Amino acid sequence: MDVLFGELPGKIHPVVIMGSLINFFKKKFINIKNWASGLMLVLCTSVISSVLLLIIYTIIKNNIILLFLVFSILLSSTFSVKMLLQTAIDVKNDLDNDIKKARKSVSYLVSRNTEDLSECFIVSAVIESLTENITDSYVAPIFYYIIFAIFILFYPVHLKLYLLLLVPMLYRLSNTHDAMLGYKTQELIYIGFLPAKIDDILNYIPSRIAGLFIVMSAYLLNLDGKNSFKIMMRDARKCPSPNSGYTMASTAGALNIQLIKKDTYILGDNNKIITANDISSAVKLSKLSIILFTLTIICLFILIYVIL
């Protein structure tokens, strides 16, 4: 569904609804100047999201066709493959035609000032955004979905389909908390502290798994797989986030380029001049990583199911 149709319309997209909930409770708790503000926001948005999902499940659970359709649509909304890859391709196309348009396009992907970025820094920003979001936009929600699916095999529980969908939904909610609040600004330093830490914890394992799949994909695409692993192990911890560097650094190593965010980090070695064509290579690398991860996780689930 995601590959064929992409994202749901904004008005009914669960992530957009989550964002509205977060904004509502942000206004309620923002003036509490300690970490408890973030805790209350996380609890309120999590409870309301869980209840809304339970209401939907209760309405559709007795119609197997409707249940399958709605379950699939809601699950597909917890990850984003088509938009993730297409966004990078779109900026590359803009860069081929008009650097000013490319600067504008990339400003929607990154938090840095893009008005005066040169071509190499635009390319770097696009590849950083693309590869960092492999974890958030696909690997992590599917990882938790499958882990809980395996748990249900061992311990059949009541409302298991509801709980199975709730897990990736709550991950996406946590990720949205971090995207909206996880900044060390004067306004958000307190309310964003706990949401950012929760997101760091949830992404700890998936980010490292995603980095390894980048390395494997580099070997299969005849890129520099050895260097991909080397740079991942050397540079991944240079990023302020404990997780985002694993996919970015492994990509930099695979393409033999440097990814640079001014005054923040430098990933990889300056072995060649970075160009717009590196975006295309990064898209191919990301796409194969997602495919390999998907096949691996499906095979793992089938193997465990057959053994049981």
PDB file of C-alpha atoms in Angstrom:
ATOM      1  CA  MET A   1       0.000   0.000   0.000  1.00  0.00           C
ATOM      2  CA  ASP A   2       2.752   2.428   0.907  1.00  0.00           C
ATOM      3  CA  VAL A   3       4.803   1.723  -2.227  1.00  0.00           C
ATOM      4  CA  LEU A   4       1.780   1.945  -4.524  1.00  0.00           C
ATOM      5  CA  PHE A   5      -0.213   4.794  -3.000  1.00  0.00           C
ATOM      6  CA  GLY A   6       2.124   6.620  -0.622  1.00  0.00           C
ATOM      7  CA  GLU A   7       0.791   8.653   2.290  1.00  0.00           C
ATOM      8  CA  LEU A   8      -2.823   9.029   3.389  1.00  0.00           C
ATOM      9  CA  PRO A   9      -4.419  12.489   2.925  1.00  0.00           C
ATOM     10  CA  GLY A  10      -3.268  14.877   5.648  1.00  0.00           C
ATOM     11  CA  LYS A  11      -6.733  15.369   7.178  1.00  0.00           C
ATOM     12  CA  ILE A  12      -7.050  11.677   8.064  1.00  0.00           C
ATOM     13  CA  HIS A  13      -3.391  10.733   8.461  1.00  0.00           C
ATOM     14  CA  PRO A  14      -2.764   9.298  11.960  1.00  0.00           C
ATOM     15  CA  VAL A  15       0.555  11.152  12.267  1.00  0.00           C
ATOM     16  CA  VAL A  16      -1.154  14.473  11.499  1.00  0.00           C
ATOM     17  CA  ILE A  17      -3.777  13.692  14.152  1.00  0.00           C
ATOM     18  CA  MET A  18      -0.988  12.818  16.583  1.00  0.00           C
ATOM     19  CA  GLY A  19       0.661  16.141  15.798  1.00  0.00           C
ATOM     20  CA  SER A  20      -2.574  17.988  16.611  1.00  0.00           C
ATOM     21  CA  LEU A  21      -2.816  16.151  19.941  1.00  0.00           C
ATOM     22  CA  ILE A  22       0.780  17.011  20.765  1.00  0.00           C
ATOM     23  CA  ASN A  23       0.208  20.675  19.949  1.00  0.00           C
ATOM     24  CA  PHE A  24      -2.890  20.747  22.152  1.00  0.00           C
ATOM     25  CA  PHE A  25      -1.134  19.300  25.194  1.00  0.00           C
ATOM     26  CA  LYS A  26       2.014  21.288  24.520  1.00  0.00           C
ATOM     27  CA  LYS A  27      -0.006  24.460  25.097  1.00  0.00           C
ATOM     28  CA  LYS A  28      -1.410  22.956  28.312  1.00  0.00           C
ATOM     29  CA  PHE A  29       1.912  21.896  29.841  1.00  0.00           C
ATOM     30  CA  ILE A  30       4.549  24.193  28.303  1.00  0.00           C
ATOM     31  CA  ASN A  31       4.606  26.510  31.317  1.00  0.00           C
ATOM     32  CA  ILE A  32       5.575  23.716  33.719  1.00  0.00           C
ATOM     33  CA  LYS A  33       9.322  24.295  33.863  1.00  0.00           C
ATOM     34  CA  ASN A  34      10.540  20.771  34.669  1.00  0.00           C
ATOM     35  CA  TRP A  35      10.672  17.346  33.031  1.00  0.00           C
ATOM     36  CA  ALA A  36       7.210  16.456  34.412  1.00  0.00           C
ATOM     37  CA  SER A  37       5.678  18.556  31.617  1.00  0.00           C
ATOM     38  CA  GLY A  38       7.038  16.110  29.055  1.00  0.00           C
ATOM     39  CA  LEU A  39       5.860  13.131  31.098  1.00  0.00           C
ATOM     40  CA  MET A  40       2.307  14.459  31.287  1.00  0.00           C
ATOM     41  CA  LEU A  41       2.272  15.225  27.571  1.00  0.00           C
ATOM     42  CA  VAL A  42       3.520  11.732  26.692  1.00  0.00           C
ATOM     43  CA  LEU A  43       0.956  10.066  28.975  1.00  0.00           C
ATOM     44  CA  CYS A  44      -1.996  12.137  27.730  1.00  0.00           C
ATOM     45  CA  THR A  45      -1.233  11.719  24.039  1.00  0.00           C
ATOM     46  CA  SER A  46      -0.484   7.999  24.435  1.00  0.00           C
ATOM     47  CA  VAL A  47      -3.714   7.283  26.315  1.00  0.00           C
ATOM     48  CA  ILE A  48      -5.900   9.250  23.905  1.00  0.00           C
ATOM     49  CA  SER A  49      -4.237   7.673  20.845  1.00  0.00           C
ATOM     50  CA  SER A  50      -4.692   4.192  22.344  1.00  0.00           C
ATOM     51  CA  VAL A  51      -8.367   4.831  23.100  1.00  0.00           C
ATOM     52  CA  LEU A  52      -9.058   6.207  19.613  1.00  0.00           C
ATOM     53  CA  LEU A  53      -7.424   3.145  18.068  1.00  0.00           C
ATOM     54  CA  LEU A  54      -9.442   0.867  20.363  1.00  0.00           C
ATOM     55  CA  ILE A  55     -12.672   2.563  19.267  1.00  0.00           C
ATOM     56  CA  ILE A  56     -11.793   2.014  15.601  1.00  0.00           C
ATOM     57  CA  TYR A  57     -10.877  -1.620  16.297  1.00  0.00           C
ATOM     58  CA  THR A  58     -14.121  -2.241  18.214  1.00  0.00           C
ATOM     59  CA  ILE A  59     -16.189  -0.883  15.316  1.00  0.00           C
ATOM     60  CA  ILE A  60     -14.501  -2.984  12.598  1.00  0.00           C
ATOM     61  CA  LYS A  61     -13.411  -6.159  14.418  1.00  0.00           C
ATOM     62  CA  ASN A  62     -16.432  -8.267  13.412  1.00  0.00           C
ATOM     63  CA  ASN A  63     -16.043  -7.632   9.682  1.00  0.00           C
ATOM     64  CA  ILE A  64     -12.939  -9.558   8.596  1.00  0.00           C
ATOM     65  CA  ILE A  65     -12.611  -7.791   5.224  1.00  0.00           C
ATOM     66  CA  LEU A  66     -12.987  -4.328   6.720  1.00  0.00           C
ATOM     67  CA  LEU A  67     -10.650  -5.282   9.569  1.00  0.00           C
ATOM     68  CA  PHE A  68      -7.948  -6.437   7.154  1.00  0.00           C
ATOM     69  CA  LEU A  69      -8.290  -3.318   5.006  1.00  0.00           C
ATOM     70  CA  VAL A  70      -8.288  -0.772   7.854  1.00  0.00           C
ATOM     71  CA  PHE A  71      -5.546  -2.650   9.742  1.00  0.00           C
ATOM     72  CA  SER A  72      -3.349  -2.579   6.638  1.00  0.00           C
ATOM     73  CA  ILE A  73      -3.993   1.113   5.980  1.00  0.00           C
ATOM     74  CA  LEU A  74      -3.260   2.092   9.582  1.00  0.00           C
ATOM     75  CA  LEU A  75      -0.133  -0.072   9.711  1.00  0.00           C
ATOM     76  CA  SER A  76       1.155   1.451   6.462  1.00  0.00           C
ATOM     77  CA  SER A  77       0.733   4.910   8.013  1.00  0.00           C
ATOM     78  CA  THR A  78       3.347   4.054  10.660  1.00  0.00           C
ATOM     79  CA  PHE A  79       6.128   3.939   8.058  1.00  0.00           C
ATOM     80  CA  SER A  80       6.959   5.818   4.887  1.00  0.00           C
ATOM     81  CA  VAL A  81       9.032   4.251   2.131  1.00  0.00           C
ATOM     82  CA  LYS A  82       7.697   5.900  -1.017  1.00  0.00           C
ATOM     83  CA  MET A  83       7.805   9.455   0.326  1.00  0.00           C
ATOM     84  CA  LEU A  84      11.221   8.922   1.934  1.00  0.00           C
ATOM     85  CA  LEU A  85      12.852   7.868  -1.338  1.00  0.00           C
ATOM     86  CA  GLN A  86      10.858  10.178  -3.615  1.00  0.00           C
ATOM     87  CA  THR A  87      11.679  13.272  -1.564  1.00  0.00           C
ATOM     88  CA  ALA A  88      15.405  12.715  -2.087  1.00  0.00           C
ATOM     89  CA  ILE A  89      14.869  12.129  -5.819  1.00  0.00           C
ATOM     90  CA  ASP A  90      12.816  15.317  -6.094  1.00  0.00           C
ATOM     91  CA  VAL A  91      15.561  17.443  -4.530  1.00  0.00           C
ATOM     92  CA  LYS A  92      18.097  15.852  -6.890  1.00  0.00           C
ATOM     93  CA  ASN A  93      15.907  16.805  -9.852  1.00  0.00           C
ATOM     94  CA  ASP A  94      15.572  20.343  -8.512  1.00  0.00           C
ATOM     95  CA  LEU A  95      19.334  20.557  -8.096  1.00  0.00           C
ATOM     96  CA  ASP A  96      19.860  19.512 -11.723  1.00  0.00           C
ATOM     97  CA  ASN A  97      17.678  22.425 -12.855  1.00  0.00           C
ATOM     98  CA  ASP A  98      17.829  25.259 -10.325  1.00  0.00           C
ATOM     99  CA  ILE A  99      19.972  25.435  -7.192  1.00  0.00           C
ATOM    100  CA  LYS A 100      17.662  28.042  -5.629  1.00  0.00           C
ATOM    101  CA  LYS A 101      14.731  25.667  -5.967  1.00  0.00           C
ATOM    102  CA  ALA A 102      16.853  22.875  -4.489  1.00  0.00           C
ATOM    103  CA  ARG A 103      17.725  25.061  -1.490  1.00  0.00           C
ATOM    104  CA  LYS A 104      14.027  25.648  -0.911  1.00  0.00           C
ATOM    105  CA  SER A 105      13.192  21.956  -1.244  1.00  0.00           C
ATOM    106  CA  VAL A 106      15.917  20.815   1.136  1.00  0.00           C
ATOM    107  CA  SER A 107      14.786  23.372   3.732  1.00  0.00           C
ATOM    108  CA  TYR A 108      11.722  21.171   4.332  1.00  0.00           C
ATOM    109  CA  LEU A 109      13.957  18.199   5.178  1.00  0.00           C
ATOM    110  CA  VAL A 110      16.499  19.671   7.582  1.00  0.00           C
ATOM    111  CA  SER A 111      16.487  22.202  10.414  1.00  0.00           C
ATOM    112  CA  ARG A 112      19.613  24.098   9.264  1.00  0.00           C
ATOM    113  CA  ASN A 113      19.599  27.347   7.269  1.00  0.00           C
ATOM    114  CA  THR A 114      19.669  26.389   3.570  1.00  0.00           C
ATOM    115  CA  GLU A 115      19.532  29.814   1.894  1.00  0.00           C
ATOM    116  CA  ASP A 116      23.216  29.946   0.991  1.00  0.00           C
ATOM    117  CA  LEU A 117      24.108  26.254   0.774  1.00  0.00           C
ATOM    118  CA  SER A 118      26.391  25.231  -2.073  1.00  0.00           C
ATOM    119  CA  GLU A 119      25.646  22.152  -4.168  1.00  0.00           C
ATOM    120  CA  CYS A 120      27.850  19.855  -2.092  1.00  0.00           C
ATOM    121  CA  PHE A 121      26.161  20.904   1.158  1.00  0.00           C
ATOM    122  CA  ILE A 122      22.713  20.465  -0.379  1.00  0.00           C
ATOM    123  CA  VAL A 123      23.650  16.950  -1.499  1.00  0.00           C
ATOM    124  CA  SER A 124      25.047  16.193   1.941  1.00  0.00           C
ATOM    125  CA  ALA A 125      21.870  17.428   3.652  1.00  0.00           C
ATOM    126  CA  VAL A 126      19.660  15.314   1.392  1.00  0.00           C
ATOM    127  CA  ILE A 127      21.684  12.142   1.970  1.00  0.00           C
ATOM    128  CA  GLU A 128      21.805  12.790   5.713  1.00  0.00           C
ATOM    129  CA  SER A 129      18.027  13.247   5.881  1.00  0.00           C
ATOM    130  CA  LEU A 130      17.338  10.223   3.677  1.00  0.00           C
ATOM    131  CA  THR A 131      19.595   7.791   5.521  1.00  0.00           C
ATOM    132  CA  GLU A 132      18.794   9.022   9.032  1.00  0.00           C
ATOM    133  CA  ASN A 133      15.108   8.460   8.346  1.00  0.00           C
ATOM    134  CA  ILE A 134      15.579   4.853   7.247  1.00  0.00           C
ATOM    135  CA  THR A 135      15.458   4.022  10.951  1.00  0.00           C
ATOM    136  CA  ASP A 136      12.551   6.286  11.934  1.00  0.00           C
ATOM    137  CA  SER A 137      10.471   5.854   8.807  1.00  0.00           C
ATOM    138  CA  TYR A 138      10.743   2.111   8.303  1.00  0.00           C
ATOM    139  CA  VAL A 139      13.121  -0.118  10.240  1.00  0.00           C
ATOM    140  CA  ALA A 140      12.021   0.832  13.777  1.00  0.00           C
ATOM    141  CA  PRO A 141       8.217   0.552  13.395  1.00  0.00           C
ATOM    142  CA  ILE A 142       8.508  -2.750  11.520  1.00  0.00           C
ATOM    143  CA  PHE A 143      11.079  -4.038  14.034  1.00  0.00           C
ATOM    144  CA  TYR A 144       8.689  -3.445  16.944  1.00  0.00           C
ATOM    145  CA  TYR A 145       5.729  -4.786  14.995  1.00  0.00           C
ATOM    146  CA  ILE A 146       7.495  -8.084  14.303  1.00  0.00           C
ATOM    147  CA  ILE A 147       8.953  -8.394  17.811  1.00  0.00           C
ATOM    148  CA  PHE A 148       5.479  -8.067  19.292  1.00  0.00           C
ATOM    149  CA  ALA A 149       4.051 -10.440  16.659  1.00  0.00           C
ATOM    150  CA  ILE A 150       6.575 -13.062  17.806  1.00  0.00           C
ATOM    151  CA  PHE A 151       5.633 -12.378  21.439  1.00  0.00           C
ATOM    152  CA  ILE A 152       1.984 -13.040  20.584  1.00  0.00           C
ATOM    153  CA  LEU A 153       2.977 -16.418  19.121  1.00  0.00           C
ATOM    154  CA  PHE A 154       4.261 -17.425  22.546  1.00  0.00           C
ATOM    155  CA  TYR A 155       1.535 -15.759  24.582  1.00  0.00           C
ATOM    156  CA  PRO A 156      -1.806 -15.432  22.790  1.00  0.00           C
ATOM    157  CA  VAL A 157      -3.556 -12.477  24.356  1.00  0.00           C
ATOM    158  CA  HIS A 158      -6.989 -10.884  24.200  1.00  0.00           C
ATOM    159  CA  LEU A 159      -7.321  -8.079  21.632  1.00  0.00           C
ATOM    160  CA  LYS A 160      -4.070  -9.246  20.048  1.00  0.00           C
ATOM    161  CA  LEU A 161      -4.719  -7.580  16.672  1.00  0.00           C
ATOM    162  CA  TYR A 162      -5.425  -4.301  18.442  1.00  0.00           C
ATOM    163  CA  LEU A 163      -2.246  -4.590  20.507  1.00  0.00           C
ATOM    164  CA  LEU A 164      -0.253  -5.631  17.441  1.00  0.00           C
ATOM    165  CA  LEU A 165      -1.244  -2.427  15.655  1.00  0.00           C
ATOM    166  CA  LEU A 166      -0.906  -0.320  18.800  1.00  0.00           C
ATOM    167  CA  VAL A 167       2.826  -1.091  19.129  1.00  0.00           C
ATOM    168  CA  PRO A 168       4.009   0.569  15.867  1.00  0.00           C
ATOM    169  CA  MET A 169       1.421   3.330  16.387  1.00  0.00           C
ATOM    170  CA  LEU A 170       2.901   4.202  19.781  1.00  0.00           C
ATOM    171  CA  TYR A 171       6.375   4.116  18.254  1.00  0.00           C
ATOM    172  CA  ARG A 172       5.245   6.582  15.589  1.00  0.00           C
ATOM    173  CA  LEU A 173       3.719   8.756  18.314  1.00  0.00           C
ATOM    174  CA  SER A 174       7.024   8.735  20.207  1.00  0.00           C
ATOM    175  CA  ASN A 175       8.894   9.648  17.038  1.00  0.00           C
ATOM    176  CA  THR A 176       6.463  12.520  16.420  1.00  0.00           C
ATOM    177  CA  HIS A 177       6.983  13.711  20.011  1.00  0.00           C
ATOM    178  CA  ASP A 178      10.696  13.916  19.338  1.00  0.00           C
ATOM    179  CA  ALA A 179      10.289  15.582  15.926  1.00  0.00           C
ATOM    180  CA  MET A 180       8.077  18.300  17.368  1.00  0.00           C
ATOM    181  CA  LEU A 181       9.534  18.784  20.840  1.00  0.00           C
ATOM    182  CA  GLY A 182      13.016  17.274  20.975  1.00  0.00           C
ATOM    183  CA  TYR A 183      15.021  20.485  20.645  1.00  0.00           C
ATOM    184  CA  LYS A 184      17.191  22.181  23.258  1.00  0.00           C
ATOM    185  CA  THR A 185      15.622  25.592  22.794  1.00  0.00           C
ATOM    186  CA  GLN A 186      14.569  27.800  25.686  1.00  0.00           C
ATOM    187  CA  GLU A 187      10.914  27.008  24.949  1.00  0.00           C
ATOM    188  CA  LEU A 188      11.264  23.221  24.621  1.00  0.00           C
ATOM    189  CA  ILE A 189      14.181  22.337  26.921  1.00  0.00           C
ATOM    190  CA  TYR A 190      11.870  20.997  29.656  1.00  0.00           C
ATOM    191  CA  ILE A 191       8.845  19.633  27.821  1.00  0.00           C
ATOM    192  CA  GLY A 192      10.998  18.038  25.128  1.00  0.00           C
ATOM    193  CA  PHE A 193      13.531  16.356  27.411  1.00  0.00           C
ATOM    194  CA  LEU A 194      11.637  13.144  28.193  1.00  0.00           C
ATOM    195  CA  PRO A 195      10.139  12.649  24.695  1.00  0.00           C
ATOM    196  CA  ALA A 196      13.644  12.948  23.196  1.00  0.00           C
ATOM    197  CA  LYS A 197      15.081  10.411  25.641  1.00  0.00           C
ATOM    198  CA  ILE A 198      12.271   7.929  24.970  1.00  0.00           C
ATOM    199  CA  ASP A 199      12.859   8.223  21.220  1.00  0.00           C
ATOM    200  CA  ASP A 200      16.608   7.676  21.744  1.00  0.00           C
ATOM    201  CA  ILE A 201      15.910   4.494  23.711  1.00  0.00           C
ATOM    202  CA  LEU A 202      13.410   3.128  21.183  1.00  0.00           C
ATOM    203  CA  ASN A 203      15.750   3.775  18.253  1.00  0.00           C
ATOM    204  CA  TYR A 204      18.891   2.373  19.899  1.00  0.00           C
ATOM    205  CA  ILE A 205      18.638  -1.168  18.474  1.00  0.00           C
ATOM    206  CA  PRO A 206      16.832  -0.386  15.173  1.00  0.00           C
ATOM    207  CA  SER A 207      19.391   2.280  14.205  1.00  0.00           C
ATOM    208  CA  ARG A 208      22.264  -0.161  14.546  1.00  0.00           C
ATOM    209  CA  ILE A 209      20.366  -2.830  12.632  1.00  0.00           C
ATOM    210  CA  ALA A 210      19.667  -0.298   9.870  1.00  0.00           C
ATOM    211  CA  GLY A 211      23.360   0.621   9.740  1.00  0.00           C
ATOM    212  CA  LEU A 212      24.340  -3.025   9.252  1.00  0.00           C
ATOM    213  CA  PHE A 213      21.833  -3.420   6.418  1.00  0.00           C
ATOM    214  CA  ILE A 214      23.384  -0.375   4.739  1.00  0.00           C
ATOM    215  CA  VAL A 215      26.762  -2.140   4.953  1.00  0.00           C
ATOM    216  CA  MET A 216      25.355  -5.382   3.486  1.00  0.00           C
ATOM    217  CA  SER A 217      23.662  -3.453   0.686  1.00  0.00           C
ATOM    218  CA  ALA A 218      26.917  -1.674  -0.107  1.00  0.00           C
ATOM    219  CA  TYR A 219      28.595  -5.031  -0.730  1.00  0.00           C
ATOM    220  CA  LEU A 220      25.730  -6.217  -2.954  1.00  0.00           C
ATOM    221  CA  LEU A 221      25.799  -3.008  -5.016  1.00  0.00           C
ATOM    222  CA  ASN A 222      29.596  -3.228  -5.488  1.00  0.00           C
ATOM    223  CA  LEU A 223      30.097  -0.109  -3.408  1.00  0.00           C
ATOM    224  CA  ASP A 224      32.727   0.077  -0.681  1.00  0.00           C
ATOM    225  CA  GLY A 225      31.209  -2.272   1.881  1.00  0.00           C
ATOM    226  CA  LYS A 226      34.401  -2.612   3.893  1.00  0.00           C
ATOM    227  CA  ASN A 227      34.756   1.140   4.206  1.00  0.00           C
ATOM    228  CA  SER A 228      31.051   1.434   5.001  1.00  0.00           C
ATOM    229  CA  PHE A 229      31.489  -0.698   8.123  1.00  0.00           C
ATOM    230  CA  LYS A 230      34.746   1.040   9.044  1.00  0.00           C
ATOM    231  CA  ILE A 231      33.275   4.551   8.850  1.00  0.00           C
ATOM    232  CA  MET A 232      30.129   3.458  10.683  1.00  0.00           C
ATOM    233  CA  MET A 233      32.166   2.161  13.605  1.00  0.00           C
ATOM    234  CA  ARG A 234      34.490   5.183  13.570  1.00  0.00           C
ATOM    235  CA  ASP A 235      32.133   8.108  12.985  1.00  0.00           C
ATOM    236  CA  ALA A 236      28.602   7.097  14.048  1.00  0.00           C
ATOM    237  CA  ARG A 237      29.063   8.511  17.550  1.00  0.00           C
ATOM    238  CA  LYS A 238      30.130  11.926  16.266  1.00  0.00           C
ATOM    239  CA  CYS A 239      26.502  12.993  15.867  1.00  0.00           C
ATOM    240  CA  PRO A 240      24.640  14.651  18.755  1.00  0.00           C
ATOM    241  CA  SER A 241      22.008  11.909  18.514  1.00  0.00           C
ATOM    242  CA  PRO A 242      23.168   8.506  19.808  1.00  0.00           C
ATOM    243  CA  ASN A 243      21.404   6.794  16.908  1.00  0.00           C
ATOM    244  CA  SER A 244      21.254   8.868  13.712  1.00  0.00           C
ATOM    245  CA  GLY A 245      24.950   8.471  12.870  1.00  0.00           C
ATOM    246  CA  TYR A 246      24.819   4.731  12.150  1.00  0.00           C
ATOM    247  CA  THR A 247      22.966   4.938   8.843  1.00  0.00           C
ATOM    248  CA  MET A 248      24.545   8.259   7.834  1.00  0.00           C
ATOM    249  CA  ALA A 249      28.122   7.176   8.550  1.00  0.00           C
ATOM    250  CA  SER A 250      27.711   3.778   6.878  1.00  0.00           C
ATOM    251  CA  THR A 251      26.345   5.526   3.770  1.00  0.00           C
ATOM    252  CA  ALA A 252      29.229   8.016   3.739  1.00  0.00           C
ATOM    253  CA  GLY A 253      31.668   5.114   3.887  1.00  0.00           C
ATOM    254  CA  ALA A 254      29.879   3.148   1.171  1.00  0.00           C
ATOM    255  CA  LEU A 255      29.941   6.124  -1.218  1.00  0.00           C
ATOM    256  CA  ASN A 256      33.428   7.282  -0.159  1.00  0.00           C
ATOM    257  CA  ILE A 257      32.161  10.788   0.554  1.00  0.00           C
ATOM    258  CA  GLN A 258      31.972  13.185   3.473  1.00  0.00           C
ATOM    259  CA  LEU A 259      28.651  14.188   4.982  1.00  0.00           C
ATOM    260  CA  ILE A 260      29.008  17.521   6.748  1.00  0.00           C
ATOM    261  CA  LYS A 261      26.714  19.520   8.977  1.00  0.00           C
ATOM    262  CA  LYS A 262      28.573  22.730   9.735  1.00  0.00           C
ATOM    263  CA  ASP A 263      29.730  23.108  13.343  1.00  0.00           C
ATOM    264  CA  THR A 264      28.105  19.777  14.255  1.00  0.00           C
ATOM    265  CA  TYR A 265      29.743  16.740  12.622  1.00  0.00           C
ATOM    266  CA  ILE A 266      31.822  15.425   9.729  1.00  0.00           C
ATOM    267  CA  LEU A 267      31.177  11.812   8.708  1.00  0.00           C
ATOM    268  CA  GLY A 268      33.455   9.916   6.331  1.00  0.00           C
ATOM    269  CA  ASP A 269      36.661  10.768   4.497  1.00  0.00           C
ATOM    270  CA  ASN A 270      37.089  13.391   1.800  1.00  0.00           C
ATOM    271  CA  ASN A 271      38.030  10.891  -0.908  1.00  0.00           C
ATOM    272  CA  LYS A 272      36.084  12.584  -3.706  1.00  0.00           C
ATOM    273  CA  ILE A 273      33.945  15.617  -4.446  1.00  0.00           C
ATOM    274  CA  ILE A 274      30.333  15.000  -3.512  1.00  0.00           C
ATOM    275  CA  THR A 275      27.879  15.542  -6.415  1.00  0.00           C
ATOM    276  CA  ALA A 276      24.171  15.262  -7.161  1.00  0.00           C
ATOM    277  CA  ASN A 277      24.773  11.762  -8.542  1.00  0.00           C
ATOM    278  CA  ASP A 278      25.595  10.647  -5.010  1.00  0.00           C
ATOM    279  CA  ILE A 279      21.944  11.248  -4.112  1.00  0.00           C
ATOM    280  CA  SER A 280      20.942   8.645  -6.714  1.00  0.00           C
ATOM    281  CA  SER A 281      23.483   6.205  -5.276  1.00  0.00           C
ATOM    282  CA  ALA A 282      22.217   6.847  -1.753  1.00  0.00           C
ATOM    283  CA  VAL A 283      18.626   6.215  -2.889  1.00  0.00           C
ATOM    284  CA  LYS A 284      19.625   2.867  -4.433  1.00  0.00           C
ATOM    285  CA  LEU A 285      21.529   1.955  -1.277  1.00  0.00           C
ATOM    286  CA  SER A 286      18.590   2.907   0.950  1.00  0.00           C
ATOM    287  CA  LYS A 287      16.091   1.072  -1.233  1.00  0.00           C
ATOM    288  CA  LEU A 288      18.085  -2.165  -1.184  1.00  0.00           C
ATOM    289  CA  SER A 289      18.610  -1.858   2.583  1.00  0.00           C
ATOM    290  CA  ILE A 290      14.851  -1.603   3.098  1.00  0.00           C
ATOM    291  CA  ILE A 291      14.219  -4.608   0.827  1.00  0.00           C
ATOM    292  CA  LEU A 292      16.856  -6.728   2.576  1.00  0.00           C
ATOM    293  CA  PHE A 293      15.541  -5.803   6.010  1.00  0.00           C
ATOM    294  CA  THR A 294      11.986  -6.662   4.945  1.00  0.00           C
ATOM    295  CA  LEU A 295      12.958 -10.060   3.530  1.00  0.00           C
ATOM    296  CA  THR A 296      15.064 -10.859   6.579  1.00  0.00           C
ATOM    297  CA  ILE A 297      12.344  -9.977   9.069  1.00  0.00           C
ATOM    298  CA  ILE A 298       9.730 -11.976   7.117  1.00  0.00           C
ATOM    299  CA  CYS A 299      12.022 -15.019   6.972  1.00  0.00           C
ATOM    300  CA  LEU A 300      12.755 -14.696  10.689  1.00  0.00           C
ATOM    301  CA  PHE A 301       9.066 -14.613  11.546  1.00  0.00           C
ATOM    302  CA  ILE A 302       8.272 -17.610   9.304  1.00  0.00           C
ATOM    303  CA  LEU A 303      11.181 -19.590  10.774  1.00  0.00           C
ATOM    304  CA  ILE A 304      10.035 -18.956  14.343  1.00  0.00           C
ATOM    305  CA  TYR A 305       6.423 -19.727  13.403  1.00  0.00           C
ATOM    306  CA  VAL A 306       7.396 -23.060  11.808  1.00  0.00           C
ATOM    307  CA  ILE A 307       9.593 -24.039  14.772  1.00  0.00           C
ATOM    308  CA  LEU A 308       6.760 -23.318  17.194  1.00  0.00           C
TER     309      LEU A 308
END
